[in-house]
């Protein structure tokens, strides 16, 4: 009997070895990466030098900072990508966002592994699942002795 195998989550260090900093092209960094529900992104930076804000598309485009109490400030901020869709992050320090310190990604729904194949498809003729195969039995006679 085989059991479904769940995909393991991936942890992405934003900016790889450069981390979360000025002068880095985060959009180019994100190209080709497959972010899925359950993955984590980690923003690494010198504490006090930068912040991380999760924003909406308008906040991303216009570098609109949410209230300061929503900032991530540890220098090692991990965000679990819990839902699919577009996600936007900016630095809230000075004009860092305007200078390009921002990241937009698309999170995909969790992909099924090959062992998690869907159940059999319905019959194309009837729209109903194929009937199970039943072995045919021969009638037997009882000996009346």
Coordinates of C-alpha atoms in Angstrom, one line a residue:
X1 CA 0.0 0.0 0.0
X2 CA 1.4 3.4 -0.9
X3 CA 0.8 6.5 1.1
X4 CA 0.7 10.1 -0.2
X5 CA 4.0 11.9 0.1
X6 CA 3.7 15.6 0.8
X7 CA 6.0 18.0 -0.9
X8 CA 8.6 19.4 1.5
X9 CA 8.7 23.1 2.0
X10 CA 11.5 25.2 0.6
X11 CA 13.2 28.0 2.4
X12 CA 14.3 30.9 0.2
X13 CA 16.8 33.5 1.5
X14 CA 15.7 36.7 -0.2
X15 CA 18.6 38.0 -2.2
X16 CA 20.6 34.8 -1.5
X17 CA 24.1 35.8 -0.2
X18 CA 23.4 39.5 -0.6
X19 CA 20.4 39.4 1.7
X20 CA 17.8 42.3 2.0
X21 CA 19.8 45.4 1.1
X22 CA 20.1 48.3 -1.3
X23 CA 21.4 48.0 -4.8
X24 CA 20.0 44.5 -5.5
X25 CA 17.5 43.5 -8.2
X26 CA 14.9 41.5 -6.2
X27 CA 12.6 41.1 -9.2
X28 CA 15.4 39.4 -11.2
X29 CA 16.2 37.3 -8.2
X30 CA 12.6 36.0 -8.0
X31 CA 12.5 35.1 -11.8
X32 CA 12.5 31.3 -12.2
X33 CA 11.8 30.5 -8.6
X34 CA 8.8 28.4 -7.8
X35 CA 7.2 29.7 -4.6
X36 CA 4.6 27.3 -3.2
X37 CA 2.2 27.4 -0.3
X38 CA 4.1 26.2 2.7
X39 CA 7.5 27.6 1.6
X40 CA 9.3 30.2 3.6
X41 CA 11.0 33.4 2.6
X42 CA 13.7 34.8 4.9
X43 CA 14.8 38.4 4.9
X44 CA 18.3 38.7 6.3
X45 CA 19.8 42.1 7.0
X46 CA 21.7 44.1 9.6
X47 CA 19.1 44.8 12.3
X48 CA 18.3 48.5 12.3
X49 CA 19.5 49.1 8.8
X50 CA 16.3 47.8 7.1
X51 CA 12.7 46.7 7.8
X52 CA 10.2 44.4 6.0
X53 CA 6.6 45.3 5.4
X54 CA 4.0 43.1 3.7
X55 CA 2.0 45.4 1.5
X56 CA -0.7 45.2 -1.3
X57 CA 0.0 46.0 -4.9
X58 CA -0.7 49.7 -4.5
X59 CA 1.6 49.9 -1.5
X60 CA 4.3 48.1 -3.6
X61 CA 4.0 50.4 -6.6
X62 CA 3.9 53.6 -4.6
X63 CA 6.1 52.6 -1.7
X64 CA 3.3 53.2 0.8
X65 CA 4.5 52.1 4.3
X66 CA 1.9 50.6 6.7
X67 CA 2.0 51.6 10.3
X68 CA 5.4 51.2 12.0
X69 CA 4.1 48.5 14.4
X70 CA 3.5 46.2 11.3
X71 CA 7.3 46.2 10.4
X72 CA 9.4 43.1 10.7
X73 CA 12.7 44.3 12.2
X74 CA 14.7 41.4 13.6
X75 CA 17.2 41.2 10.7
X76 CA 16.3 37.5 10.2
X77 CA 12.6 37.7 9.4
X78 CA 10.9 34.4 8.3
X79 CA 7.6 34.6 6.5
X80 CA 5.6 31.4 5.8
X81 CA 3.8 31.6 2.4
X82 CA 0.4 30.4 3.7
X83 CA -1.8 31.2 0.8
X84 CA -1.5 31.3 -3.0
X85 CA -1.4 34.5 -5.0
X86 CA 0.6 37.7 -5.4
X87 CA 2.7 38.9 -2.4
X88 CA 4.5 42.2 -2.0
X89 CA 7.2 43.3 0.4
X90 CA 9.0 46.6 0.8
X91 CA 11.7 48.1 3.0
X92 CA 10.3 50.9 5.1
X93 CA 13.5 52.7 6.0
X94 CA 13.9 56.1 4.4
X95 CA 13.6 56.0 0.6
X96 CA 14.9 52.4 0.3
X97 CA 11.7 51.2 -1.4
X98 CA 11.9 54.0 -3.9
X99 CA 15.5 53.0 -4.5
X100 CA 14.3 49.5 -5.4
X101 CA 14.4 47.6 -2.2
X102 CA 11.1 45.7 -2.7
X103 CA 10.0 42.2 -3.8
X104 CA 6.9 40.9 -5.5
X105 CA 6.4 37.2 -5.9
X106 CA 3.6 34.8 -6.9
X107 CA 2.9 31.9 -4.6
X108 CA 1.5 28.8 -6.3
X109 CA -0.9 26.3 -4.7
X110 CA 0.8 23.3 -3.2
X111 CA 1.6 20.9 -6.0
X112 CA 0.7 17.2 -5.6
X113 CA 3.6 14.8 -5.7
X114 CA 3.4 11.9 -8.3
X115 CA 2.1 9.6 -5.5
X116 CA -0.9 11.8 -4.9
X117 CA -2.5 11.1 -8.2
X118 CA -6.2 11.9 -8.4
X119 CA -8.8 9.1 -8.4
X120 CA -9.8 7.4 -11.7
X121 CA -11.7 9.5 -14.2
X122 CA -15.3 8.8 -15.1
X123 CA -16.1 6.8 -18.2
X124 CA -16.2 9.2 -21.2
X125 CA -19.5 7.5 -22.4
X126 CA -21.6 7.6 -19.3
X127 CA -19.9 10.1 -17.1
X128 CA -20.0 7.5 -14.3
X129 CA -17.0 5.7 -12.9
X130 CA -16.2 2.4 -14.6
X131 CA -17.9 -0.5 -12.8
X132 CA -15.7 -2.8 -10.9
X133 CA -14.8 -6.1 -12.6
X134 CA -16.6 -9.0 -11.1
X135 CA -15.6 -12.6 -11.7
X136 CA -18.3 -14.6 -13.4
X137 CA -19.4 -17.7 -11.5
X138 CA -20.9 -20.8 -13.1
X139 CA -24.2 -22.0 -11.7
X140 CA -23.8 -25.1 -9.7
X141 CA -26.3 -27.9 -9.0
X142 CA -26.9 -29.4 -5.6
X143 CA -26.9 -33.1 -5.7
X144 CA -30.3 -34.1 -4.3
X145 CA -29.1 -37.5 -2.9

